Short mmCIF file of C-alpha atoms in Angstrom, two decimals:
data_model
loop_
_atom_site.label_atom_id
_atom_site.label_comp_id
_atom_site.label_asym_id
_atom_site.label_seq_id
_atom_site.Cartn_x
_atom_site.Cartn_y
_atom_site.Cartn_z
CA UNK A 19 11.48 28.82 52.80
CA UNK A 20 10.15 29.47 49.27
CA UNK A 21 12.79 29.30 46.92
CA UNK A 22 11.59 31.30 43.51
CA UNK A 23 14.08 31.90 41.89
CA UNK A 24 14.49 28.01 41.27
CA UNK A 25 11.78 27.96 39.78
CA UNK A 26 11.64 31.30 38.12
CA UNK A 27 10.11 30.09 34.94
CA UNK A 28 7.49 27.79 36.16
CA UNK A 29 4.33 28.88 36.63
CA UNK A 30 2.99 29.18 40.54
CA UNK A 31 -0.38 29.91 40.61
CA UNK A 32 -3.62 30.25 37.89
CA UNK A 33 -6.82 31.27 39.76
CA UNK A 34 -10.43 30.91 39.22
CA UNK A 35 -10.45 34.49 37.99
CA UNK A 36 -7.94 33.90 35.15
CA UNK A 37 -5.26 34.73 36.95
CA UNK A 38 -1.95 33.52 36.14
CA UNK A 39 1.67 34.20 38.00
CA UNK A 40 5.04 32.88 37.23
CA UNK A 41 7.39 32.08 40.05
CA UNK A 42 9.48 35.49 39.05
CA UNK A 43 6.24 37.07 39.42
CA UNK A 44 5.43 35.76 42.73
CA UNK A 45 9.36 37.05 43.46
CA UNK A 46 8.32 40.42 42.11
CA UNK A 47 5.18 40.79 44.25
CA UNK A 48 7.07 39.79 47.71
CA UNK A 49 9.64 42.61 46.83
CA UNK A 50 6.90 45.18 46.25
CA UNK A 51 5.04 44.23 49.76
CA UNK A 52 8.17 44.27 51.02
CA UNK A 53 8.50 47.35 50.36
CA UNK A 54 6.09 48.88 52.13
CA UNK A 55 6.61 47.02 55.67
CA UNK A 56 8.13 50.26 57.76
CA UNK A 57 9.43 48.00 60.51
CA UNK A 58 9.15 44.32 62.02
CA UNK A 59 5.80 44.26 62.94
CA UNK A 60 2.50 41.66 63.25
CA UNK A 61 0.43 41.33 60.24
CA UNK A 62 -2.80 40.33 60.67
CA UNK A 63 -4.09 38.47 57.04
CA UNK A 64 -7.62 38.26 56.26
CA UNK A 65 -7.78 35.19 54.02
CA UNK A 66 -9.49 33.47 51.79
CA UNK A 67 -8.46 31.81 48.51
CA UNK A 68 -7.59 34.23 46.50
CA UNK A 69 -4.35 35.39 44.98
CA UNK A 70 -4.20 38.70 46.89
CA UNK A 71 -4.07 36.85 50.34
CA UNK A 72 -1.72 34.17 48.88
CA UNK A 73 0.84 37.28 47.96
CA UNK A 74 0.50 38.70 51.59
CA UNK A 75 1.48 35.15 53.19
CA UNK A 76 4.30 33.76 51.06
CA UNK A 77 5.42 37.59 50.86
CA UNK A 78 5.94 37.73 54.91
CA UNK A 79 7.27 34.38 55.07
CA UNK A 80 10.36 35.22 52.80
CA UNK A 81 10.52 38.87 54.35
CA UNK A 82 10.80 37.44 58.25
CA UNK A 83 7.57 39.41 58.96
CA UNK A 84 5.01 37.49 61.32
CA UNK A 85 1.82 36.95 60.74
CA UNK A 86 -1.63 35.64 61.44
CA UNK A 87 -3.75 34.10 59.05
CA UNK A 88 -7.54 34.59 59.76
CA UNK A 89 -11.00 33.80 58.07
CA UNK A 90 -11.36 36.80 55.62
CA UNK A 91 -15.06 35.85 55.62
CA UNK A 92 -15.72 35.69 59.32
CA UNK A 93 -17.61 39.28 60.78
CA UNK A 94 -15.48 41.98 62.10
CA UNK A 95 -16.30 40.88 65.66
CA UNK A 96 -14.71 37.47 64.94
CA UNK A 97 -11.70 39.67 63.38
CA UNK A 98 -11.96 42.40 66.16
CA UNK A 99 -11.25 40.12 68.92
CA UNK A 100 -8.09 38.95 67.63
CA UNK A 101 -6.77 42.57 66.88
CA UNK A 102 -8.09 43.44 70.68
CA UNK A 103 -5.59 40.65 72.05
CA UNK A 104 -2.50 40.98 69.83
CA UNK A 105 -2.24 44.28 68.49
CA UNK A 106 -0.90 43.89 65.05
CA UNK A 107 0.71 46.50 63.31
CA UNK A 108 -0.50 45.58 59.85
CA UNK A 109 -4.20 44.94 58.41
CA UNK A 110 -3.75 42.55 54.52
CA UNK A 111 -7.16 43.01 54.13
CA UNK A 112 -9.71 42.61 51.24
CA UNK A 113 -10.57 46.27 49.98
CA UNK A 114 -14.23 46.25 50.74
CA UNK A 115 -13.18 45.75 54.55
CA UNK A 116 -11.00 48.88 55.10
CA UNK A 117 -14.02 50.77 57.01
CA UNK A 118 -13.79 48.46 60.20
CA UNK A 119 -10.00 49.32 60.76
CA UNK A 120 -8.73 52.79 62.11
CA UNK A 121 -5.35 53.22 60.20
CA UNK A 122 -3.72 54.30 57.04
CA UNK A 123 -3.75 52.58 53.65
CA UNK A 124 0.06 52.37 52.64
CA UNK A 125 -0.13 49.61 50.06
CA UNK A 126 -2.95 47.97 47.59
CA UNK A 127 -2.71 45.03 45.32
CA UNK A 128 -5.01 42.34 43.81
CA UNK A 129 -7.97 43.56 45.49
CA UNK A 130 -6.63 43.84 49.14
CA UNK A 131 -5.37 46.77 51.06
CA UNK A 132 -2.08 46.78 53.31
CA UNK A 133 -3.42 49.23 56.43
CA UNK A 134 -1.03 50.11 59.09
CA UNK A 135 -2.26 50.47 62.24
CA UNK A 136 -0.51 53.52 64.56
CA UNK A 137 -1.64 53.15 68.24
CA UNK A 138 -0.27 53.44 71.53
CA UNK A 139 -1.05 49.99 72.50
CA UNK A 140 1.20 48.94 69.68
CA UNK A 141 4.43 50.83 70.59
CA UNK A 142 3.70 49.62 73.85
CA UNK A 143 3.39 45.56 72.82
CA UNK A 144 5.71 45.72 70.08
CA UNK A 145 8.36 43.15 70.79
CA UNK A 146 7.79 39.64 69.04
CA UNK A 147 10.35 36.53 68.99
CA UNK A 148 12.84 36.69 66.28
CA UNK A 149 12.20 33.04 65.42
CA UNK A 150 8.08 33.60 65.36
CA UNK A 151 6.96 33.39 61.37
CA UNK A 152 2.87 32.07 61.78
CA UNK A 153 0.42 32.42 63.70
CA UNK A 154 -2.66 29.45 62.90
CA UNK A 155 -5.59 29.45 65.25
CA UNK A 156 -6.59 25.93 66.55
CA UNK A 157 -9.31 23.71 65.35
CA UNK A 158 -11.02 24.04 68.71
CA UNK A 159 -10.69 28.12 69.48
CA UNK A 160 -14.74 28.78 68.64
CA UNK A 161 -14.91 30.74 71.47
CA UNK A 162 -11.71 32.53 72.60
CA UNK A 163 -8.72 33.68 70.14
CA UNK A 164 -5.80 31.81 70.95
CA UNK A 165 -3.39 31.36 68.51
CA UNK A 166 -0.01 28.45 68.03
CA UNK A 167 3.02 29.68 67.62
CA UNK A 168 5.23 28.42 64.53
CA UNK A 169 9.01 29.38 63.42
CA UNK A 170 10.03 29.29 59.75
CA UNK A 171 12.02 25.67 60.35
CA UNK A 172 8.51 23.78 61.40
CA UNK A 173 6.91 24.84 58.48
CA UNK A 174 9.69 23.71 56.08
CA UNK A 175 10.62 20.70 57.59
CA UNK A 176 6.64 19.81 58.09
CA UNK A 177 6.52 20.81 54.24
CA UNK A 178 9.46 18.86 53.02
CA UNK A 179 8.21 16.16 54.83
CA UNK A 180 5.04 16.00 53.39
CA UNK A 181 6.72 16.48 49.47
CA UNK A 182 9.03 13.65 50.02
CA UNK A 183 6.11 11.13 51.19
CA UNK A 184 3.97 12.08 48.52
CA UNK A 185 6.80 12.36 45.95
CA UNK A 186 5.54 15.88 44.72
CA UNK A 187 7.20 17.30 41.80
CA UNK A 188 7.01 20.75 39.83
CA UNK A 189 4.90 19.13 37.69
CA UNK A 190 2.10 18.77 40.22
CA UNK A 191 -1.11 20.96 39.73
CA UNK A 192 -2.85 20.77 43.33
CA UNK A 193 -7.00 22.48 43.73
CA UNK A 194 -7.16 24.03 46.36
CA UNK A 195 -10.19 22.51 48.22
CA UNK A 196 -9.64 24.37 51.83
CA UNK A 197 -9.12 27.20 53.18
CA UNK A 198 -5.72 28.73 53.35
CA UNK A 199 -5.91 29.78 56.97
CA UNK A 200 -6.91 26.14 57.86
CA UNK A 201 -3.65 24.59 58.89
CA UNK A 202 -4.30 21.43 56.29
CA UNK A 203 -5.32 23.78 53.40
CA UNK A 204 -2.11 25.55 53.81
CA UNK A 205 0.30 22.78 54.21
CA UNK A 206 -0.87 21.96 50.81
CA UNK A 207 0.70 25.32 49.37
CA UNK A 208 3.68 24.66 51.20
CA UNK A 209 4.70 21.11 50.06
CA UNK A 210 3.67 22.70 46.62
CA UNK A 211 5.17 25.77 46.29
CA UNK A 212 8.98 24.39 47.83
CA UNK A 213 8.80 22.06 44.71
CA UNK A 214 7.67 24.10 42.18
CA UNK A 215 4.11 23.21 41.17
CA UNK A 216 1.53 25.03 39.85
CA UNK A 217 -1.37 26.24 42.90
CA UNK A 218 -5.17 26.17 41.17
CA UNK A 219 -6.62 28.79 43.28
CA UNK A 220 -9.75 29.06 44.16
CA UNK A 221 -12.31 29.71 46.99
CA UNK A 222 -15.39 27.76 46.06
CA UNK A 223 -16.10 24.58 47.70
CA UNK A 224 -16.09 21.08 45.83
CA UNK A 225 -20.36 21.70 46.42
CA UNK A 226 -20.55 23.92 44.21
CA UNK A 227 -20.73 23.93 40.15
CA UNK A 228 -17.93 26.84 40.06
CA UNK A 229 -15.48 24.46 41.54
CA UNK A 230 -15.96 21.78 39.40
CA UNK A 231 -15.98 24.34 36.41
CA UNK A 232 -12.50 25.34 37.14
CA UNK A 233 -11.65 21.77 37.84
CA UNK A 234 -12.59 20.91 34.09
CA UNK A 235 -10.39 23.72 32.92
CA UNK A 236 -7.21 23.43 34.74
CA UNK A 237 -6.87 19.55 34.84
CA UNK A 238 -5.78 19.03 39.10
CA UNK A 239 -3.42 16.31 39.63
CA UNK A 240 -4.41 16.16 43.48
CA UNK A 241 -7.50 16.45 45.21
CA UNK A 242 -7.36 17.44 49.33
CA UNK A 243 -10.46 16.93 52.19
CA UNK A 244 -11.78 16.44 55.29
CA UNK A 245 -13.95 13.01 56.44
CA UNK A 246 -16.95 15.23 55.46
CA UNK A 247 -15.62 16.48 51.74
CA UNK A 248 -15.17 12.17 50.94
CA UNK A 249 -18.35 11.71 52.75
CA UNK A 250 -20.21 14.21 50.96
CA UNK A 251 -18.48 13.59 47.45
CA UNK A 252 -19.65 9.33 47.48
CA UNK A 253 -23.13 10.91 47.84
CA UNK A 254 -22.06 13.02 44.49
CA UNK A 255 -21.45 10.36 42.80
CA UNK A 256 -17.68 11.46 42.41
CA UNK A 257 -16.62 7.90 41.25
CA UNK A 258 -18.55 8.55 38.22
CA UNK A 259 -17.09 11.63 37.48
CA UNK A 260 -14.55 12.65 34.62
CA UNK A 261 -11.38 13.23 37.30
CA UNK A 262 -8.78 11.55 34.92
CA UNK A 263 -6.24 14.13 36.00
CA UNK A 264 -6.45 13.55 39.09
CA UNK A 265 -3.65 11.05 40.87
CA UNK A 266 -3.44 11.94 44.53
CA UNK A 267 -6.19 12.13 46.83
CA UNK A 268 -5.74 12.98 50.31
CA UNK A 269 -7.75 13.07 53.88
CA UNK A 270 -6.57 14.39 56.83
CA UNK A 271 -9.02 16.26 59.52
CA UNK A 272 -10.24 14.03 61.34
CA UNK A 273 -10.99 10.30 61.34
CA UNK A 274 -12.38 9.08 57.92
CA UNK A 275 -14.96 6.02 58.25
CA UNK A 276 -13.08 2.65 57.68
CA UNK A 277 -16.06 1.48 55.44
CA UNK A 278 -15.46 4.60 53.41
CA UNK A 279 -11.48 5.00 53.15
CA UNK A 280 -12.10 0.90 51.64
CA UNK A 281 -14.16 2.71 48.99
CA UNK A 282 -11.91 5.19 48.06
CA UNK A 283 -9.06 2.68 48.09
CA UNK A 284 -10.73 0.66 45.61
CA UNK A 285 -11.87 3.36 43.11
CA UNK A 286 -7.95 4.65 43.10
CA UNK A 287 -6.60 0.91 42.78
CA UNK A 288 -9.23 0.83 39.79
CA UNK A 289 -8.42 4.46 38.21
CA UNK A 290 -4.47 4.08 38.75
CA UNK A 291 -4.69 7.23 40.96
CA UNK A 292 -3.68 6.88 45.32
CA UNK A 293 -5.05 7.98 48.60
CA UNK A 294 -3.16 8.59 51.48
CA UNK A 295 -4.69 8.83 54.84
CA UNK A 296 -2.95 11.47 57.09
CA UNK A 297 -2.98 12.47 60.83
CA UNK A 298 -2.07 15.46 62.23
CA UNK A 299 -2.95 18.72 64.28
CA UNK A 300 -2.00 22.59 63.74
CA UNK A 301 0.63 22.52 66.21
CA UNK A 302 3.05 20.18 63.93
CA UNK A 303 2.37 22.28 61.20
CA UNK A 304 0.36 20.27 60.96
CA UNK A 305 1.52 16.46 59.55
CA UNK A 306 2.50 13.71 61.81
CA UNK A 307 1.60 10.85 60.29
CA UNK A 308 0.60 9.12 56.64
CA UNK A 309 -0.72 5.72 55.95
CA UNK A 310 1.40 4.37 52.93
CA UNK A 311 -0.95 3.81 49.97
CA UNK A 312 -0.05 0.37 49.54
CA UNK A 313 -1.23 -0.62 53.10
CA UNK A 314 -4.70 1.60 52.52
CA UNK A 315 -6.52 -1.25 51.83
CA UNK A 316 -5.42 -4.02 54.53
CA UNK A 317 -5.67 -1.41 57.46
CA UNK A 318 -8.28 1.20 56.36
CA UNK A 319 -8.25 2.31 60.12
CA UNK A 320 -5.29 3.09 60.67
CA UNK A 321 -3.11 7.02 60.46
CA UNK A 322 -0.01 4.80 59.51
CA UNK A 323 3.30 5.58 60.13
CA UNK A 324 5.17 8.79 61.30
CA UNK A 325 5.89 11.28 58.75
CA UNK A 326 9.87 11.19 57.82
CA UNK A 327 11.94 13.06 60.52
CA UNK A 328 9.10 12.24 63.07
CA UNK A 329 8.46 9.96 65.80
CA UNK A 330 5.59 8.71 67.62
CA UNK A 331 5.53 7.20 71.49
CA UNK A 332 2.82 6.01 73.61
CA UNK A 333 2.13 6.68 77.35
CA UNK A 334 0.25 4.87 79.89
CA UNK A 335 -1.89 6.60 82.73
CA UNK A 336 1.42 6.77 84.83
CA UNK A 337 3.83 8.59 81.95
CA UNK A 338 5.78 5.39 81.32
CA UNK A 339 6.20 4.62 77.80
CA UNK A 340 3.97 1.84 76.08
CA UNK A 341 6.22 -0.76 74.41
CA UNK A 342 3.85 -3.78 73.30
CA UNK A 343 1.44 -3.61 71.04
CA UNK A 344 -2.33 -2.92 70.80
CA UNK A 345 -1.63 -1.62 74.10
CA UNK A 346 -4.20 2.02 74.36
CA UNK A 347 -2.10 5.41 75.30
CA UNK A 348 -1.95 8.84 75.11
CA UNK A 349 0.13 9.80 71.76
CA UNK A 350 3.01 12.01 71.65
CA UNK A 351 4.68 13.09 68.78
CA UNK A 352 8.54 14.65 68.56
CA UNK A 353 9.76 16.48 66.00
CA UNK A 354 11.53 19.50 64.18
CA UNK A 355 7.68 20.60 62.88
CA UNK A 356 6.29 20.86 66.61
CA UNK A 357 5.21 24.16 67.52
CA UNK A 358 6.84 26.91 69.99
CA UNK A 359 3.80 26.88 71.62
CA UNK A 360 0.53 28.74 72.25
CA UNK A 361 -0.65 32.56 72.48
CA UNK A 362 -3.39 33.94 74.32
CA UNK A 363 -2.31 37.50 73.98
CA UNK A 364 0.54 40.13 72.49
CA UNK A 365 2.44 39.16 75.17
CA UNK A 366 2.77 35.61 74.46
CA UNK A 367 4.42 36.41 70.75
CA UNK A 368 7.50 37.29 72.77
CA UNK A 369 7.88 33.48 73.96
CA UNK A 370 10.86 30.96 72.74
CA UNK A 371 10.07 27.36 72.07
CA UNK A 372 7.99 25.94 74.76
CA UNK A 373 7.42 22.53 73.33
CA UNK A 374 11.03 21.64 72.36
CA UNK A 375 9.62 19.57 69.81
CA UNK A 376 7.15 17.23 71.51
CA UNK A 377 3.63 17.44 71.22
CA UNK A 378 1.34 15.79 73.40
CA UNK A 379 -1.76 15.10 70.70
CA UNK A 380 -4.14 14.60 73.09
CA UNK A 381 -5.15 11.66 71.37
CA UNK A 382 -5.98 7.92 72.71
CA UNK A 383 -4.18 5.64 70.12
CA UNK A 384 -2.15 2.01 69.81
CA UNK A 385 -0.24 1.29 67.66
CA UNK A 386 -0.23 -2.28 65.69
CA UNK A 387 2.36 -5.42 65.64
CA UNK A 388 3.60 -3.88 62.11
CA UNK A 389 4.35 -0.46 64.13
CA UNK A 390 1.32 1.31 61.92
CA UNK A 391 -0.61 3.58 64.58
CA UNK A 392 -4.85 4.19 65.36
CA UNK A 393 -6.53 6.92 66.99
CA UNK A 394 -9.30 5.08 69.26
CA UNK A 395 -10.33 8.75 70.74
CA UNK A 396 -9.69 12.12 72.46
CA UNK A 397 -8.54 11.79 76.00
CA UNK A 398 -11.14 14.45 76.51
CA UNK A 399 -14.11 12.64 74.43
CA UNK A 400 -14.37 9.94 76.85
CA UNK A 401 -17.73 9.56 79.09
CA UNK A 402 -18.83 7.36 81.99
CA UNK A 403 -22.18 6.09 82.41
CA UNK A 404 -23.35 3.78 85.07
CA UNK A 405 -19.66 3.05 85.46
CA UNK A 406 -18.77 2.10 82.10
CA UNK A 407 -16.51 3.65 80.18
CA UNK A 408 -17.74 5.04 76.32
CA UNK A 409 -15.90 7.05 73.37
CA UNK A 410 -17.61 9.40 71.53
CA UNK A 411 -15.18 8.89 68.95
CA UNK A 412 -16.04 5.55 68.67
CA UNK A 413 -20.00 5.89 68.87
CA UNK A 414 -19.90 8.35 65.86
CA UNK A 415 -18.18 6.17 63.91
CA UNK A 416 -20.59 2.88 64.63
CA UNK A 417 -23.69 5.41 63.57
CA UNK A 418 -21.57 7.21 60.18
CA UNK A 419 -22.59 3.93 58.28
CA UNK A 420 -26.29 4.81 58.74
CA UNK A 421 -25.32 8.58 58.22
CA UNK A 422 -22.73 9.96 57.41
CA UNK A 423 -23.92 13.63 58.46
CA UNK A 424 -24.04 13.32 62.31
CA UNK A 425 -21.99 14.35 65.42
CA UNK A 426 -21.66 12.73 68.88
CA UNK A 427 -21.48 14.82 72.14
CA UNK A 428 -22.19 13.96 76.09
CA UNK A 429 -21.27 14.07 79.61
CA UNK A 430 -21.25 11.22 82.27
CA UNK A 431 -25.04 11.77 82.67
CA UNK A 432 -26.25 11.22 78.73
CA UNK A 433 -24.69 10.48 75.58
CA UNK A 434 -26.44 12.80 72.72
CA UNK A 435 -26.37 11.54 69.01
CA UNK A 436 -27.33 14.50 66.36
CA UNK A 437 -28.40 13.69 62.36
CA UNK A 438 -30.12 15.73 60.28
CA UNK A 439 -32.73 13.78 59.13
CA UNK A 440 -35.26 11.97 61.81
CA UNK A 441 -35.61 9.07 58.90
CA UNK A 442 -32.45 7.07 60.73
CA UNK A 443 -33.67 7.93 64.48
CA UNK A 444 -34.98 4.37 65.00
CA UNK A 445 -32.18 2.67 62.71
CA UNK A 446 -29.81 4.68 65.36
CA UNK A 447 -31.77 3.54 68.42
CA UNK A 448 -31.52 -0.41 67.48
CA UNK A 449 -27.62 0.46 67.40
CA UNK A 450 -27.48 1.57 70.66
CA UNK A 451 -29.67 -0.74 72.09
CA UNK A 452 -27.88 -4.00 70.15
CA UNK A 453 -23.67 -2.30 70.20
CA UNK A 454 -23.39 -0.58 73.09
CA UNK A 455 -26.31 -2.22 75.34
CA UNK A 456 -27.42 1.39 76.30
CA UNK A 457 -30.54 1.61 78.26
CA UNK A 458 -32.83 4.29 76.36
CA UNK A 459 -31.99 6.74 79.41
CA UNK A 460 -28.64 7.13 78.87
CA UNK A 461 -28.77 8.81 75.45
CA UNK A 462 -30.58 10.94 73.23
CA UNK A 463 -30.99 11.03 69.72
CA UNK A 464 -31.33 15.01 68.14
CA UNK A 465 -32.67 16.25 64.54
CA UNK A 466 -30.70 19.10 63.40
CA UNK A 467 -31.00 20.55 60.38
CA UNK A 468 -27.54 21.93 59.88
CA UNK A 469 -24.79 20.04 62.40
CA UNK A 470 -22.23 23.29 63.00
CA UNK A 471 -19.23 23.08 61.26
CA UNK A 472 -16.07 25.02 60.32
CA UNK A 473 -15.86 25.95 56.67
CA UNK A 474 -13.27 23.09 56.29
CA UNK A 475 -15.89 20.52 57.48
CA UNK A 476 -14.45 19.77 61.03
CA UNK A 477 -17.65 19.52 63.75
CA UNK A 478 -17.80 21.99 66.24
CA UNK A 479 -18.27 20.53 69.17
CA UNK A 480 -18.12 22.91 71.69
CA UNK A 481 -21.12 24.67 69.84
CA UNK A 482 -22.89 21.52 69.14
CA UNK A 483 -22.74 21.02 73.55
CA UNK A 484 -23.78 24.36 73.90
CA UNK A 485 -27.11 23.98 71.06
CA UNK A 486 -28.04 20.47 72.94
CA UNK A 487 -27.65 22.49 76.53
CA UNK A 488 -24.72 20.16 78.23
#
């Protein structure tokens, strides 16, 4: 997938930590952890962003050696229950972790130790499909550790993909802004590293004065986020910052407020820079769509347009394909970067391709008389009170203008709206009342002090349902 040798001379990667590796270097490194693999085997990689972790993945990508790619910051009970399920030969783990796995150090680099793990349980579950490359864990697995399945060809042809819409050069100098185990932070080391650009590595977030340290020193060309990173960098007064540099801005995660994306659409028409809008889930590695910069401004709600080599349909209630438009369906997507499939144990690592390239998002969407698509909802965030039918979706969106910090959760009994500060309770209530004509029974309005989130930004839902007891 990674060709280095192309770019032998160019330089890869330059860390917060004054790190800095050539593309030969990078080549150099793989061959070393190569090295030291005794067999075909499961590694499990404790990430974060840090060159040490980066070596481990793009090393077992070009070696054929499967993987999974988990929060190196997350407890070892978190981490534990994934080695419980799949039984992975290999620990890449950050050296100050080695006392919570039972095997034998047989490589260290950069700070991180490669620990093989000799068990019965893993002669016994050692078979794993040929074509299987990454394992990602889902957005939504808070609870239990089930993994996608992807194969070498949907990560390059999701990567390409994403290069040629984006036109990304060697000359590109991307920050990296999420985590690398978060399917959208590592699709932008992907599209990267396959042309030849330089990878600014580092962990902190874009909330703290490190980040913006290292920003000033390296110069970024491109800029990556969740809703809540543009949400929370308005409030930061980013406009007013000194991002010169910076020419590409991109959003993917989640639906970004239509109010907002017009903001950022005017700032980059301003500053000469772009942002794209992008749609997409882990299990198309993860791009599906991208709304061409050029059409930001005229439909700010909109994910756009499938990515190149992709294709989106729509399907009524009854499976038959939607044809007209503005017409509300679920959204499937087909293409080369769609997923094998899921895993919910060792087992399941032995699988082919169970998708054969169609992925059914789960999504409510329509798509537009231009043929540019929009997410309306999840099939599964839709509630029914009194007999009418309500989004979730939809209802945090209508309260994001008053705050930008809240969640929406609910069940056909109550719809429950959660901000962190009780200042916009009685703004909120008037837009409930006035909107959605909601009788002051059917919802509730919550002050939470910290709405729980993944540490890319994405709610968590299932926890926020479980800390408003529904």
């Amino acid at each position: 997938m990674f060709n280095l040798f192309q770019y032998a001379k160019n330089t890869a990667v330059i860390s917060d930590r004054g790190e800095i590796f050539s593309y030969a270097q990078l080549s150099d490194e793989v061959e070393q952890f190569g090295l030291h693999l005794r067999k075909r085997g499961l590694v499990c990689c404790l990430c974060k962003n840090e060159i040490g972790a980066l070596i481990g993945y793009i090393s077992c990508i070009c070696k054929g050696i499967p993987l999974v790619l988990l929060d190196g910051g997350r407890d070892r009970y978190y981490v534990g229950s994934y080695i419980e399920k799949y039984y992975p030969e290999y620990i890449w783990t950050p050296s100050d972790r080695y006392s919570e796995f039972n095997g034998s150090i047989i490589y260290e680099k950069h700070g991180y130790l490669l620990v093989h793990i000799d068990s019965k349980l893993e002669r016994e579950h050692s078979h794993l499909h040929d074509k299987l490359a990454l394992c990602l864990t889902t957005s939504g697995s808070t609870g239990s550790p089930k993994l996608v399945r992807l194969t070498i060809d949907n990560l390059k042809s999701n990567a390409h993909s994403i290069a040629t819409y984006l036109n990304i050069t060697e000359d590109e100098r991307p920050i990296t802004t999420l985590p690398m185990y978060y399917s959208f932070g590592l699709s932008v080391i992907n599209s990267h590293l396959i042309k030849g650009a330089t990878i600014l590595l580092t962990d902190n977030t874009v909330f703290s004065k490190s980040f913006w340290d290292f920003f000033g020193q390296t110069s970024p060309t491109s800029i990556a986020g969740v809703p809540f990173t543009y949400e929370m960098l308005v409030t930061m007064g980013f406009f007013q910052m000194d991002i010169t540099s910076v020419k590409t801005m991109i959003q993917a995660g989640g639906k970004l407020n239509a109010d907002v994306v017009k903001r950022y659409v005017k700032f980059a028409q301003e500053t000469n820079k772009i942002f794209v809008v992008m749609y997409g889930q882990t299990e198309a590695s993860p791009r599906m769509s991208y709304l061409p910069f050029e059409y930001a401004g005229e439909k700010p709600s909109s994910i756009g347009i499938p990515i190149p080599g992709g294709e989106f349909m729509l399907y009524d209630m009854n499976g038959q394909t939607i044809q007209q438009p503005n017409v509300e369906g679920e959204l499937i997507y087909k293409g080369a970067n769609v997923c094998m499939g899921y895993a919910d144990s060792r087992e399941d690592l032995d699988k082919g391709d169970e998708n054969k390239g169609i992925l059914k998002t789960g999504d409510v969407a329509y798509k537009d008389a231009d043929g540019f698509y929009y997410i309306t909802g999840r099939i599964k965030r839709f509630v029914k009170i009194w007999g009418n039918r309500y989004n979730l979706d939809a209802i945090e969106q209508l309260v994001k203008p008053i705050t930008p910090n809240c969640a929406c959760v609910g069940n056909d009994n109550k719809i429950h709206v959660v901000v962190d500060n009780s200042t916009f309770v009685e703004e909120i209530k008037l837009l409930m009342a006035k909107k959605l004509q909601l009788d002051k029974s059917c919802y509730s309005i919550h002050v939470m002090e910290c709405i729980p989130k993944t540490p890319s930004g994405k709610i968590q839902y299932a926890e926020l349902k479980r800390v408003v007891d529904i």
